[in-house]
Short mmCIF file of C-alpha atoms and ligand atoms in Angstrom, two decimals:
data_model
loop_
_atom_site.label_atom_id
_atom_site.label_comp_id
_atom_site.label_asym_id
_atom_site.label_seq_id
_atom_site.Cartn_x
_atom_site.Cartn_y
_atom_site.Cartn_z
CA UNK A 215 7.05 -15.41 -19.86
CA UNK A 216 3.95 -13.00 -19.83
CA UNK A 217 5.00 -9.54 -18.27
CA UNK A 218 2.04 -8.31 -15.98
CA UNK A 219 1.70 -5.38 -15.34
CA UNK A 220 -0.37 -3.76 -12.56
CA UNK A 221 -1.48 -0.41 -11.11
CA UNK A 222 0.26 0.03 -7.81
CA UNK A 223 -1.74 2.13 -5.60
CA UNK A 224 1.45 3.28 -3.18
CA UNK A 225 3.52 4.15 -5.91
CA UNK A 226 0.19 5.52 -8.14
CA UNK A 227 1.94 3.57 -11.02
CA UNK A 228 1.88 0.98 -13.62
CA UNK A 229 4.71 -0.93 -13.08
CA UNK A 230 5.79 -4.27 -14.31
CA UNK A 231 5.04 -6.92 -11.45
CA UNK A 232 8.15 -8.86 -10.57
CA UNK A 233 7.22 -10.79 -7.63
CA UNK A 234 9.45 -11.87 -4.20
CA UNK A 235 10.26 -15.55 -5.48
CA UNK A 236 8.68 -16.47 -8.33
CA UNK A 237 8.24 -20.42 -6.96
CA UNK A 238 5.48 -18.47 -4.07
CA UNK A 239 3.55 -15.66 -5.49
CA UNK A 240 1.71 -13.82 -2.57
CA UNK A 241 -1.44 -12.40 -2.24
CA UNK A 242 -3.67 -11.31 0.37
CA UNK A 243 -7.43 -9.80 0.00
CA UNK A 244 -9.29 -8.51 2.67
CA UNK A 245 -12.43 -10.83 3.10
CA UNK A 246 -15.87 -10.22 4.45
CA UNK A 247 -17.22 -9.59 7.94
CA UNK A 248 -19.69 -12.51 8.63
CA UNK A 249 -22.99 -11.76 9.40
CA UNK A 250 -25.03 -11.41 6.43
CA UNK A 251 -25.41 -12.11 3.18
CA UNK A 252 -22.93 -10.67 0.48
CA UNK A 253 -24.79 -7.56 -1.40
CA UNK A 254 -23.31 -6.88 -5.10
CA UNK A 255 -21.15 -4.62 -4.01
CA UNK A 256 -19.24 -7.02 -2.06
CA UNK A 257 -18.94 -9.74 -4.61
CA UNK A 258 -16.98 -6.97 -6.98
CA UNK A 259 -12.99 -7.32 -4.98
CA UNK A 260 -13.92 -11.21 -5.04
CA UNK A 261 -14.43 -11.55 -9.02
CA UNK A 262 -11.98 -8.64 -9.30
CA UNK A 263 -8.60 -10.50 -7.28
CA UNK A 264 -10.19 -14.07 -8.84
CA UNK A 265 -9.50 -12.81 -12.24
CA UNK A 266 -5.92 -11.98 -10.78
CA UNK A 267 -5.53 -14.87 -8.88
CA UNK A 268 -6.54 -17.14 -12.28
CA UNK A 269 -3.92 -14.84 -14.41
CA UNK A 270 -0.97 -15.22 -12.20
CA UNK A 271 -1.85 -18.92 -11.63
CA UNK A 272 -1.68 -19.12 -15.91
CA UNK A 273 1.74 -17.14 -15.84
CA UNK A 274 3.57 -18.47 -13.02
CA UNK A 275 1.85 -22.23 -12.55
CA UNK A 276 -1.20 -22.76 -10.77
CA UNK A 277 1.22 -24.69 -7.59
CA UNK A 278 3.20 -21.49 -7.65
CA UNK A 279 0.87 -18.87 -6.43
CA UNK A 280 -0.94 -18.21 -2.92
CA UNK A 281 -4.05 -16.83 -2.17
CA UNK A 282 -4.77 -15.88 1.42
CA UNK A 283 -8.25 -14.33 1.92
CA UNK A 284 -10.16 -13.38 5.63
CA UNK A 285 -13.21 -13.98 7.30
CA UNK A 286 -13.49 -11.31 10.00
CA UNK A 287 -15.74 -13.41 12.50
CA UNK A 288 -15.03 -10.98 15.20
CA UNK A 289 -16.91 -7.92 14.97
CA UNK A 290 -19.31 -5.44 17.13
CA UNK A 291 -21.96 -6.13 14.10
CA UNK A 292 -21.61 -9.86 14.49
CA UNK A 293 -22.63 -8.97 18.33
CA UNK A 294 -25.47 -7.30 17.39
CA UNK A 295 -26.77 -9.24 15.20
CA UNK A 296 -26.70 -12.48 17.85
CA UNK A 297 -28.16 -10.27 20.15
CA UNK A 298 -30.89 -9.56 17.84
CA UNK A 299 -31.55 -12.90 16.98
CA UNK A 300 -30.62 -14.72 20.51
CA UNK A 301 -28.64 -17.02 17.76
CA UNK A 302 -25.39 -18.07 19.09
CA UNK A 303 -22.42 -16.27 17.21
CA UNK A 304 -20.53 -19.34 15.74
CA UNK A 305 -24.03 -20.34 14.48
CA UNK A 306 -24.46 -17.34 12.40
CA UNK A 307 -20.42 -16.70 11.53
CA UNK A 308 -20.55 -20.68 10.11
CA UNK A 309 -23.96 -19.74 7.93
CA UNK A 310 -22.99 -16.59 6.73
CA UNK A 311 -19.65 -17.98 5.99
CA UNK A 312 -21.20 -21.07 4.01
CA UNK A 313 -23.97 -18.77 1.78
CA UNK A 314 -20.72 -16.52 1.06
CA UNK A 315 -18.59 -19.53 -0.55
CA UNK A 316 -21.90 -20.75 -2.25
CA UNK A 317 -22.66 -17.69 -3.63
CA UNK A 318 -19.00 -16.34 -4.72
CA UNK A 319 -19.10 -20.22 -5.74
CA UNK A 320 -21.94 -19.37 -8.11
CA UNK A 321 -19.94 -16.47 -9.71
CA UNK A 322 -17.19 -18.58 -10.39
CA UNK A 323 -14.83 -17.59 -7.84
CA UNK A 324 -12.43 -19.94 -6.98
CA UNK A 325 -11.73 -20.78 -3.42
CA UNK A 326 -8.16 -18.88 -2.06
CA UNK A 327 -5.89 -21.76 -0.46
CA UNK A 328 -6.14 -20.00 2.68
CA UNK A 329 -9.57 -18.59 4.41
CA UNK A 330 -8.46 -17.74 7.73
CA UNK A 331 -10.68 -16.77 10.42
CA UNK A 332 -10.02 -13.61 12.59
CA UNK A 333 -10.41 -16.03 15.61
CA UNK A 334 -8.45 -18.80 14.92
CA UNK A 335 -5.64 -16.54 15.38
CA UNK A 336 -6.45 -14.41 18.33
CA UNK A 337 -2.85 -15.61 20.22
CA UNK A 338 -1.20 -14.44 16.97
CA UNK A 339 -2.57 -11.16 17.48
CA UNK A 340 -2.19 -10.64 20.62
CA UNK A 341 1.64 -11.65 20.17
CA UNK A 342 1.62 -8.65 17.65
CA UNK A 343 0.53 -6.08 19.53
CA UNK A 344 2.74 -7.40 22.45
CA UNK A 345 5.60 -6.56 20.26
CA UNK A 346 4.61 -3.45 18.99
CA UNK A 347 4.27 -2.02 22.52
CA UNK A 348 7.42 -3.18 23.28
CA UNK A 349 9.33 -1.44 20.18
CA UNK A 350 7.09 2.29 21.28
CA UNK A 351 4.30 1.82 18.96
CA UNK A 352 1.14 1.03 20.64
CA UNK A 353 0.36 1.74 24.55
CA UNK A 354 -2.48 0.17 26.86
CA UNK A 355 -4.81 2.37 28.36
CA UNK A 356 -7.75 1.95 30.40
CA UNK A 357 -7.78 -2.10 28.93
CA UNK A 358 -7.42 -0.93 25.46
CA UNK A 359 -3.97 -0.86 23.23
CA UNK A 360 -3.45 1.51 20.86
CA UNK A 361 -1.69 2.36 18.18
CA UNK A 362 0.86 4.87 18.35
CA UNK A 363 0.52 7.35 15.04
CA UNK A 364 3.07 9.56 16.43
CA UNK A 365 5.86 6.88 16.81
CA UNK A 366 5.56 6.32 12.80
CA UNK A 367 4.49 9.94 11.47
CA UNK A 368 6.87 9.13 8.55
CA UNK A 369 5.16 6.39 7.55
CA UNK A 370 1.51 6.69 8.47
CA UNK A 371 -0.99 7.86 5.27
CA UNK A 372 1.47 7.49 2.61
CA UNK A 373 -0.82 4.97 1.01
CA UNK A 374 -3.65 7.23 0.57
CA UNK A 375 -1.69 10.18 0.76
CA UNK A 376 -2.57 12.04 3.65
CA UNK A 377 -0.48 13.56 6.57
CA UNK A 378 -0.92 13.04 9.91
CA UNK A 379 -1.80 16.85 10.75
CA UNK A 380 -4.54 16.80 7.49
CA UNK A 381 -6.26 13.75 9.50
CA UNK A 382 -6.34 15.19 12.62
CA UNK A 383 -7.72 18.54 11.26
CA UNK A 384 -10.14 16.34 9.16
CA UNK A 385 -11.15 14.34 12.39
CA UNK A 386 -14.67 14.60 12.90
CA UNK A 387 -15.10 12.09 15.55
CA UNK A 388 -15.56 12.41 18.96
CA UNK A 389 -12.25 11.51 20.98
CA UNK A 390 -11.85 8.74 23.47
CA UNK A 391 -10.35 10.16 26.57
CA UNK A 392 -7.52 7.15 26.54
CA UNK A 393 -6.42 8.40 23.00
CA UNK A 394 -3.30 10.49 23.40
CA UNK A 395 -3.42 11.52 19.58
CA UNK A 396 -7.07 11.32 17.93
CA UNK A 397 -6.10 9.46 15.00
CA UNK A 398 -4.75 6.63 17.38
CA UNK A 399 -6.58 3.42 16.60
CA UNK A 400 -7.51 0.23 18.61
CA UNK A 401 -5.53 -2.60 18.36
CA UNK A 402 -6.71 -4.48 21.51
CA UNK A 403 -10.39 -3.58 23.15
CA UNK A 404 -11.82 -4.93 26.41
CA UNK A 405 -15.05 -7.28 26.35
CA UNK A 406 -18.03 -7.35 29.01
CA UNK A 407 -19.33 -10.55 29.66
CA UNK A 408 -22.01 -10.89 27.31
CA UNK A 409 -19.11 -9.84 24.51
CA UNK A 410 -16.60 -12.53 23.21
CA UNK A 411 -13.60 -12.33 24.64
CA UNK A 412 -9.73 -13.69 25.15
CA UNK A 413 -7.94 -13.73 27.88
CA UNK A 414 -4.97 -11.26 27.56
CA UNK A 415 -1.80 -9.13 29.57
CA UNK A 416 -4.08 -6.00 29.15
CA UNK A 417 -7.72 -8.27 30.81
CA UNK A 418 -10.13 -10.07 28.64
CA UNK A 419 -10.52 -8.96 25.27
CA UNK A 420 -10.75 -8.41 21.82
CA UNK A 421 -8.74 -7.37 18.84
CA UNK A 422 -9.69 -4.41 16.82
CA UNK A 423 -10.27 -5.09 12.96
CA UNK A 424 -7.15 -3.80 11.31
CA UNK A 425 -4.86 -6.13 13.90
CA UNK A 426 -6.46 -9.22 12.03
CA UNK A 427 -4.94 -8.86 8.68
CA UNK A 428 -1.74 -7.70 10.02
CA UNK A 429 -1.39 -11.41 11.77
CA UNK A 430 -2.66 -13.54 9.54
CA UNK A 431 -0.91 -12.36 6.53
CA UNK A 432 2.02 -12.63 8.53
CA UNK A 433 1.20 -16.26 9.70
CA UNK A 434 0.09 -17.05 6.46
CA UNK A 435 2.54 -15.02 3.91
CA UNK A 436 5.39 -14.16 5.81
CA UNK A 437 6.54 -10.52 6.70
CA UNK A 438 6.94 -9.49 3.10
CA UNK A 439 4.79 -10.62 0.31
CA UNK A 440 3.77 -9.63 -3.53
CA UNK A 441 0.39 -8.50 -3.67
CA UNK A 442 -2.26 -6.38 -1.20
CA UNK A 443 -5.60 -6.10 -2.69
CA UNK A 444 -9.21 -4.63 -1.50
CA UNK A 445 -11.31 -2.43 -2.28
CA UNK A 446 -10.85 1.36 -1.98
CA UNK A 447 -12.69 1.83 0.58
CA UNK A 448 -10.59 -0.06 2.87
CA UNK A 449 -7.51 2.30 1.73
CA UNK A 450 -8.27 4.81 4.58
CA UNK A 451 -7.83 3.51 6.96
CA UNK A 452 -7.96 0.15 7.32
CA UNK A 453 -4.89 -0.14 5.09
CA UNK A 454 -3.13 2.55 6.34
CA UNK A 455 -3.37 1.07 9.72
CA UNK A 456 -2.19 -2.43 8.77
CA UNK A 457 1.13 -0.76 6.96
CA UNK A 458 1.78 0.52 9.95
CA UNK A 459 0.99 -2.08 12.30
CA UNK A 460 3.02 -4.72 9.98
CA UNK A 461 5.68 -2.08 9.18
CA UNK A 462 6.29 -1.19 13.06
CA UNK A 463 6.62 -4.83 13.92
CA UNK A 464 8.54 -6.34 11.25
CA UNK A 465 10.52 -3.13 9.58
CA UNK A 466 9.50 -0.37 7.21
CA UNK A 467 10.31 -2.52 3.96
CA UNK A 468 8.13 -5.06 5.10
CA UNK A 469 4.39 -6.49 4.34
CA UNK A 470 2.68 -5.70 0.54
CA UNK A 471 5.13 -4.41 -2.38
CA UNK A 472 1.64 -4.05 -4.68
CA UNK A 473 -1.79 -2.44 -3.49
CA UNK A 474 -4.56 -3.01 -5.38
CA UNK A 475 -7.77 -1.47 -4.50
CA UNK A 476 -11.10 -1.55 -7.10
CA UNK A 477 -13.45 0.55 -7.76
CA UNK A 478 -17.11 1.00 -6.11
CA UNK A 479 -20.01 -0.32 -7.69
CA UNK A 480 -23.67 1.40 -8.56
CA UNK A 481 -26.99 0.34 -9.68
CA UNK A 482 -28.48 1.97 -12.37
CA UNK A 483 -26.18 4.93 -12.28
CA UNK A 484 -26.71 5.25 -8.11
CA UNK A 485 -24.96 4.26 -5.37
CA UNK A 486 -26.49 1.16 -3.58
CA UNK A 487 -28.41 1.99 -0.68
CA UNK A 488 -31.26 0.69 1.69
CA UNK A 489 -32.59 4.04 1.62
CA UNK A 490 -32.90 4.63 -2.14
CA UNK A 491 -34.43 0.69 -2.20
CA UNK A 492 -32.13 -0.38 -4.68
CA UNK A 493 -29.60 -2.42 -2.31
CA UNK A 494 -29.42 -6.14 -3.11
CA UNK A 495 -27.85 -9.17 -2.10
CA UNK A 496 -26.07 -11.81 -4.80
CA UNK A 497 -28.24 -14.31 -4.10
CA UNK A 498 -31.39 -12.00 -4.58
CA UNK A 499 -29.77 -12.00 -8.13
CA UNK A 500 -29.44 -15.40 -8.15
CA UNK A 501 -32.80 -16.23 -7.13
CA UNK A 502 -34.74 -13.81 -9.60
CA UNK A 503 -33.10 -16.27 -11.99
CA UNK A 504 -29.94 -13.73 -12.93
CA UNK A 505 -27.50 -16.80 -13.77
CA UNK A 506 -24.06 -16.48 -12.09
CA UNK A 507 -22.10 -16.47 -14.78
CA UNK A 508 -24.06 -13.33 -16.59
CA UNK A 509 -23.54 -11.49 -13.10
CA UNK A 510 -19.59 -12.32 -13.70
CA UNK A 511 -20.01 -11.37 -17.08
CA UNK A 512 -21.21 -7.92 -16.28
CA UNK A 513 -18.69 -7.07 -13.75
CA UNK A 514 -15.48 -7.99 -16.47
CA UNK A 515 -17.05 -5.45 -18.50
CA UNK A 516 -15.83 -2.51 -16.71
CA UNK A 517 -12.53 -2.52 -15.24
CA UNK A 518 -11.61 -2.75 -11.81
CA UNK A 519 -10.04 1.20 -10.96
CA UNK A 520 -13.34 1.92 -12.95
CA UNK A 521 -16.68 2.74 -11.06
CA UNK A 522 -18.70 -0.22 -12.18
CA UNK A 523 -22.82 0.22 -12.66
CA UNK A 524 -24.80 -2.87 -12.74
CA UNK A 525 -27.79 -2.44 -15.10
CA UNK A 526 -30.66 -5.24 -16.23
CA UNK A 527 -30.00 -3.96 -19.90
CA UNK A 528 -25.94 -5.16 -19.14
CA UNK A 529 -27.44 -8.41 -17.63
CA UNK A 530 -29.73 -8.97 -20.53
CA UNK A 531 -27.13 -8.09 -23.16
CA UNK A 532 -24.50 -10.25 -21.30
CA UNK A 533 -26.74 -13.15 -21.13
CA UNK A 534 -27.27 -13.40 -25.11
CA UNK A 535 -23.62 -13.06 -25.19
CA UNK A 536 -22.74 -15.88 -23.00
CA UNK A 537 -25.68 -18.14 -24.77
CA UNK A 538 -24.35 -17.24 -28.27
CA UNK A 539 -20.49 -18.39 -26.96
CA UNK A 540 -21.84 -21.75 -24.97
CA UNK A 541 -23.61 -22.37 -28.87
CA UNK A 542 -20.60 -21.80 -30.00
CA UNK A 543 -18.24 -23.76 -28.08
CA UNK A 544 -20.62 -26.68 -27.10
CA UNK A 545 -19.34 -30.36 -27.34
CA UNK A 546 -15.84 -28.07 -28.69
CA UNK A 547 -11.98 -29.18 -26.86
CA UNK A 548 -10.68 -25.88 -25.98
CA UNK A 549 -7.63 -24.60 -27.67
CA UNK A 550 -4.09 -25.63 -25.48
CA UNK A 551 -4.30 -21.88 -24.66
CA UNK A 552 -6.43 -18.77 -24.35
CA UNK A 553 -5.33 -16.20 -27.55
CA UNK A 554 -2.32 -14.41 -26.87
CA UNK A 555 -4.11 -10.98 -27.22
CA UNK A 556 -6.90 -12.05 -24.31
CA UNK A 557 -3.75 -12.81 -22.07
CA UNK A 558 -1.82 -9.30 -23.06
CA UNK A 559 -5.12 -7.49 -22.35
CA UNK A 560 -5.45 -9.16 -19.10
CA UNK A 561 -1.60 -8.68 -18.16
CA UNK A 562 -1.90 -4.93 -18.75
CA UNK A 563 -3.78 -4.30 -15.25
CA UNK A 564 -6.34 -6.86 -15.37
CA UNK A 565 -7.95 -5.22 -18.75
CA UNK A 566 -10.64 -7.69 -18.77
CA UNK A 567 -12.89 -5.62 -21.09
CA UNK A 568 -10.36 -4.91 -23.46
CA UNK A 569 -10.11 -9.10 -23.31
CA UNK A 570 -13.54 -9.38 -23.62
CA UNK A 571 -13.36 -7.61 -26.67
CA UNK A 572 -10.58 -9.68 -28.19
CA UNK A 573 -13.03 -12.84 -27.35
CA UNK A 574 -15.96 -11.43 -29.11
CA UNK A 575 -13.51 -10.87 -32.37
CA UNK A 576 -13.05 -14.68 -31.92
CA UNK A 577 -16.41 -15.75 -31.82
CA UNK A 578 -16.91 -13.53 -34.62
CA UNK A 579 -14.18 -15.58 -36.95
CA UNK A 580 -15.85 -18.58 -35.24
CA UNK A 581 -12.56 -19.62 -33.39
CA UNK A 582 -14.63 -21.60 -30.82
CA UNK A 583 -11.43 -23.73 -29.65
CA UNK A 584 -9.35 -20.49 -28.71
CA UNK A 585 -12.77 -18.71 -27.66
CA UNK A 586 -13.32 -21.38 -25.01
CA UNK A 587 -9.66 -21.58 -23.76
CA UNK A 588 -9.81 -17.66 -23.57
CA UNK A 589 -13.03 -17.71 -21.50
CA UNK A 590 -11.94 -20.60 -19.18
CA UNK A 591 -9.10 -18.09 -18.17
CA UNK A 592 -11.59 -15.30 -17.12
CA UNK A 593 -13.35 -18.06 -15.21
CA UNK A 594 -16.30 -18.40 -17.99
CA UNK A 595 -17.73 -21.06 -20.10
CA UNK A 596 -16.67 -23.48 -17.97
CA UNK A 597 -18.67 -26.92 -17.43
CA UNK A 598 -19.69 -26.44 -14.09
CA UNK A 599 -21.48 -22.78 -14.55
CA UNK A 600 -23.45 -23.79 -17.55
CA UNK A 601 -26.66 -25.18 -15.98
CA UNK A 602 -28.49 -22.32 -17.22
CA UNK A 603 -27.72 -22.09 -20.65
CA UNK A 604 -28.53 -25.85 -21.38
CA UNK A 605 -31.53 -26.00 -23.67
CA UNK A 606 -34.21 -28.35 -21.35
CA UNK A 607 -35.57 -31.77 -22.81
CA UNK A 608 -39.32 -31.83 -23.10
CA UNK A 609 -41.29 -33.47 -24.86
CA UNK A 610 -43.17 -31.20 -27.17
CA UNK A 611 -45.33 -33.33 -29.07
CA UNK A 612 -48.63 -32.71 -26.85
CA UNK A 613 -48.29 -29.25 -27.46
CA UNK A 614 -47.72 -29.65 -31.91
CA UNK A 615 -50.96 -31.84 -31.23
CA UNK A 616 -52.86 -29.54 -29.19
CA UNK A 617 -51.64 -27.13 -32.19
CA UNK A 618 -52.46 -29.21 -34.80
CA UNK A 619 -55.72 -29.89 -33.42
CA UNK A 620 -56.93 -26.14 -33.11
CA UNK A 621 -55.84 -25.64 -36.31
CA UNK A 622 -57.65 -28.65 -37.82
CA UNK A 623 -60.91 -27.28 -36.09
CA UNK A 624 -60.60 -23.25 -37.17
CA UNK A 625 -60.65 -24.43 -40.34
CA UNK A 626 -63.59 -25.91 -40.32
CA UNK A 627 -65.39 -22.94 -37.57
CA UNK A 628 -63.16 -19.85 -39.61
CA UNK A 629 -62.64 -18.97 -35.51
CA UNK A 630 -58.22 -18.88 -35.52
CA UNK A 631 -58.14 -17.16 -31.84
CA UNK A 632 -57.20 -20.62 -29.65
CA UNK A 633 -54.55 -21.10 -32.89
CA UNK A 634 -53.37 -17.11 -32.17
CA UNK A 635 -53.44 -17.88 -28.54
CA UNK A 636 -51.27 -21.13 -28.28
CA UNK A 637 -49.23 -19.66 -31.12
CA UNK A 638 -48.06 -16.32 -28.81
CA UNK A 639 -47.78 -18.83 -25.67
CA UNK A 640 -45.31 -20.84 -27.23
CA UNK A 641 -43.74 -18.12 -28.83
CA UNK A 642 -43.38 -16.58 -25.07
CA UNK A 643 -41.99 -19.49 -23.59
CA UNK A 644 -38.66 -19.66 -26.05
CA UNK A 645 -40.28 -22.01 -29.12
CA UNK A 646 -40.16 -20.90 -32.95
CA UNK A 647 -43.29 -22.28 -34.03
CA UNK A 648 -43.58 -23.84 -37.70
CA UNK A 649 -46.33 -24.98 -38.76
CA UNK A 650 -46.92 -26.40 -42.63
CA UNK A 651 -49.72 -28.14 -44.75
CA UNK A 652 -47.55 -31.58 -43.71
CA UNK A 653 -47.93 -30.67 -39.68
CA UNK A 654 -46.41 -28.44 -36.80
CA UNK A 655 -43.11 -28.31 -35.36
CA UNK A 656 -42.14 -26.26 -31.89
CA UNK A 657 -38.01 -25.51 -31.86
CA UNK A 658 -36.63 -24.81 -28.96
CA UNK A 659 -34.94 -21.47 -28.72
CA UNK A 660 -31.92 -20.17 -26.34
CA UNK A 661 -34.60 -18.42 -24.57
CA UNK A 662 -36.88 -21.74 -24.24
CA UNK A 663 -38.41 -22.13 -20.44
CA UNK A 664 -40.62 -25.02 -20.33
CA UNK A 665 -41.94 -23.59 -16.83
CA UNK A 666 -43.97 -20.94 -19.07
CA UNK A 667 -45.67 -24.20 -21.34
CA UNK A 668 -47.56 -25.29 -17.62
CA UNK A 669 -51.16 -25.02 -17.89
CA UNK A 670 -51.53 -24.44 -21.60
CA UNK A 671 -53.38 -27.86 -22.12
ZN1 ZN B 1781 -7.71 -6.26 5.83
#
């Protein structure tokens, strides 16, 4: 069997992954907060842990692996943006929930077997922090819980590696009068009546963010399970805080054995911002035309511990990568498995450039059977994301008329500027023109868009 090995953020080593029962592999990703569309950024953990979930799927059997990932549909933001709108929130958690699975859809992403939503398991949660006051971690105050840092100072920040006294001297923020230690964090906050709300022991209600995960991985996963993933900048302290919610309730050598946590991502060498107008959404990408596959392309280029920097000249480059491979590999059975060097690259911490390379040395020797099986396991090539790359079927003869028909007549005036001018237009939408004493002949290119031939007769 394939020995994976993976980059443990608590342990800030590669170590070999041997997982709790190999029958059940585990893993939990932290999901998006619903309530509006997905920018690039947040489409990076999703390709990222798909990649993962598709390797250990190939190593330990596709029945033998679970995939648990969140919607938060819960959230102050969510609030504010039904407020905004007068929408109602279910109407806007259901849409932004449905353009996230069409859009991660369009990358390639294949659906976790569990999506949970934050409120579907409100009693869960509640049940949770019930216990953790009880055992001296958390306390209510003024219709809040909280989390106890104090009763776990052992414990708390040894994922990102801070102490307790370092993140109270580094506090910043302005101290809620209920808190008896500032880094103290909400498990359990009370709702007015324009805010959704539960019915709990501490009044009506709602859970902080961190509780969520805590409760549904256990619901979903059990108290202990393989693999933790996110991206880094849910390490502090979103992650800290579920350790030591799920630690305090169900013992220290409980929840995640592996953390995972990927890199940021830029845009042309600068951090994606509304301010520096350079912020975009997946499907903005996917409505200029960027195919999804190219944007998935892109993204296994760099890999995941890596800052990532999405560029047009990657997108462009990747796109007459993926068109040479689908020419390549078209009407082709793949191999019965991806080469054994794309798998070893991918097993040594998800190297899925250093697999990429190994692919390109395929197509290169023209190995289109083991090229396609190799790309199928990085979620590419496969039927279903190849709309794009399909050359269309028009009929071109009006155009090698219209063609021959200029030409016929500049011979006779000596005047060649309508042939020059249908020439470059058909050159600019994708055709190789030939033309010969016997006639002319347009040939579709890879590039051919027969959107760009409208209006030429
Ligand atoms: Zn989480």
């Amino acid at each position: 069997m394939t020995t994976i090995k993976l980059h443990n953020t608590k342990s800030r080593k590669k170590t070999e992954f041997v997982p709790i029962d190999a029958e059940n592999v585990r893993m939990y990703v932290c999901g998006p907060t619903v309530y509006d569309r997905a920018h690039l950024g947040n489409a990076r953990p999703v390709v990222v842990f798909d990649v993962l979930y598709r390797l250990l799927r190939e190593v330990y059997g596709a029945d033998h692996v679970t995939y648990v990932r969140n919607f938060t549909d819960v959230d102050d933001k969510i609030n504010a943006r039904a407020a905004q709108t007068g929408r109602s929130i279910g109407e806007i958690t259901d849409e932004t929930i449905q353009w996230f699975l069409d859009d991660m859809g369009a990358l390639g992403a294949l659906e976790p077997n569990a999506m949970p939503r934050a409120t579907q398991f409100i009693p869960q949660m509640v049940a949770m922090i019930s216990d953790l006051i009880s055992k001296g971690h958390a306390y209510a105050a003024e219709g809040h819980v909280l989390f106890a840092v104090d009763s776990w100072r052992e414990g708390y920040g040894k994922l990102s590696g801070r102490s307790v006294d370092d993140m109270i001297a580094g506090a910043r923020v302005e101290v809620a009068p209920y808190k008896k230690n500032p880094m103290d964090f909400v498990l359990w906050k009370p709702s007015n009546d324009s805010q959704p709300g539960w019915d709990s022991p501490w009044g009506r209600g709602r859970p902080g963010w961190h509780i969520e995960c805590s409760a549904m991985s256990y619901e979903l996963l059990g108290e202990t399970f393989d693999i933790h993933g996110g991206g880094n900048d849910l390490m502090f302290p979103h992650h800290e805080n579920e350790i030591a919610q799920s630690c305090c309730a169900h013992g220290d050598d409980s929840f995640a054995k592996y953390w995972l946590h990927n890199e940021m991502l830029q845009v042309e060498g600068k951090k994606m911002s509304k301010s520096l107008g350079n912020f975009f959404t997946v499907h903005d990408l996917l409505d200029q035309g960027v195919p999804g596959e190219v944007i998935r392309f892109v993204f296994l280029q760099t890999h995941y511990r890596k800052p990532m920097d999405w560029t047009e000249k990657k997108a462009k480059e990747a796109e007459a990568t993926l068109r040479k491979w689908r020419a390549l590999t078209a009407g082709i059975e793949p191999a019965d498995s991806a080469a054994a060097a794309v798998l070893d690259a991918l097993a040594d911490d998800l190297n899925t450039a250093g697999a990429l390379a190994e692919m390109h040395k395929l197509a290169a020797a023209s190995d289109a059977p083991r090229l396609l099986a190799s790309a199928r396991l990085l979620g590419l090539l496969s039927d279903d994301l190849g709309d794009w790359a399909e050359v269309p079927e028009v009929d071109l003869s009006t155009y090698e008329t219209q063609l021959l028909k200029a030409r016929e007549q500049a011979m006779e005036s000596k005047d060649f500027a309508e042939v020059d001018r249908l020439k470059a237009a058909f050159v600019t939408a994708g055709l190789e023109v030939r033309m010969s004493k016997a006639g002319v002949e347009l040939v579709p290119g890879t590039g051919f868009d027969p959107v760009k031939l409208e209006g030429l007769e």
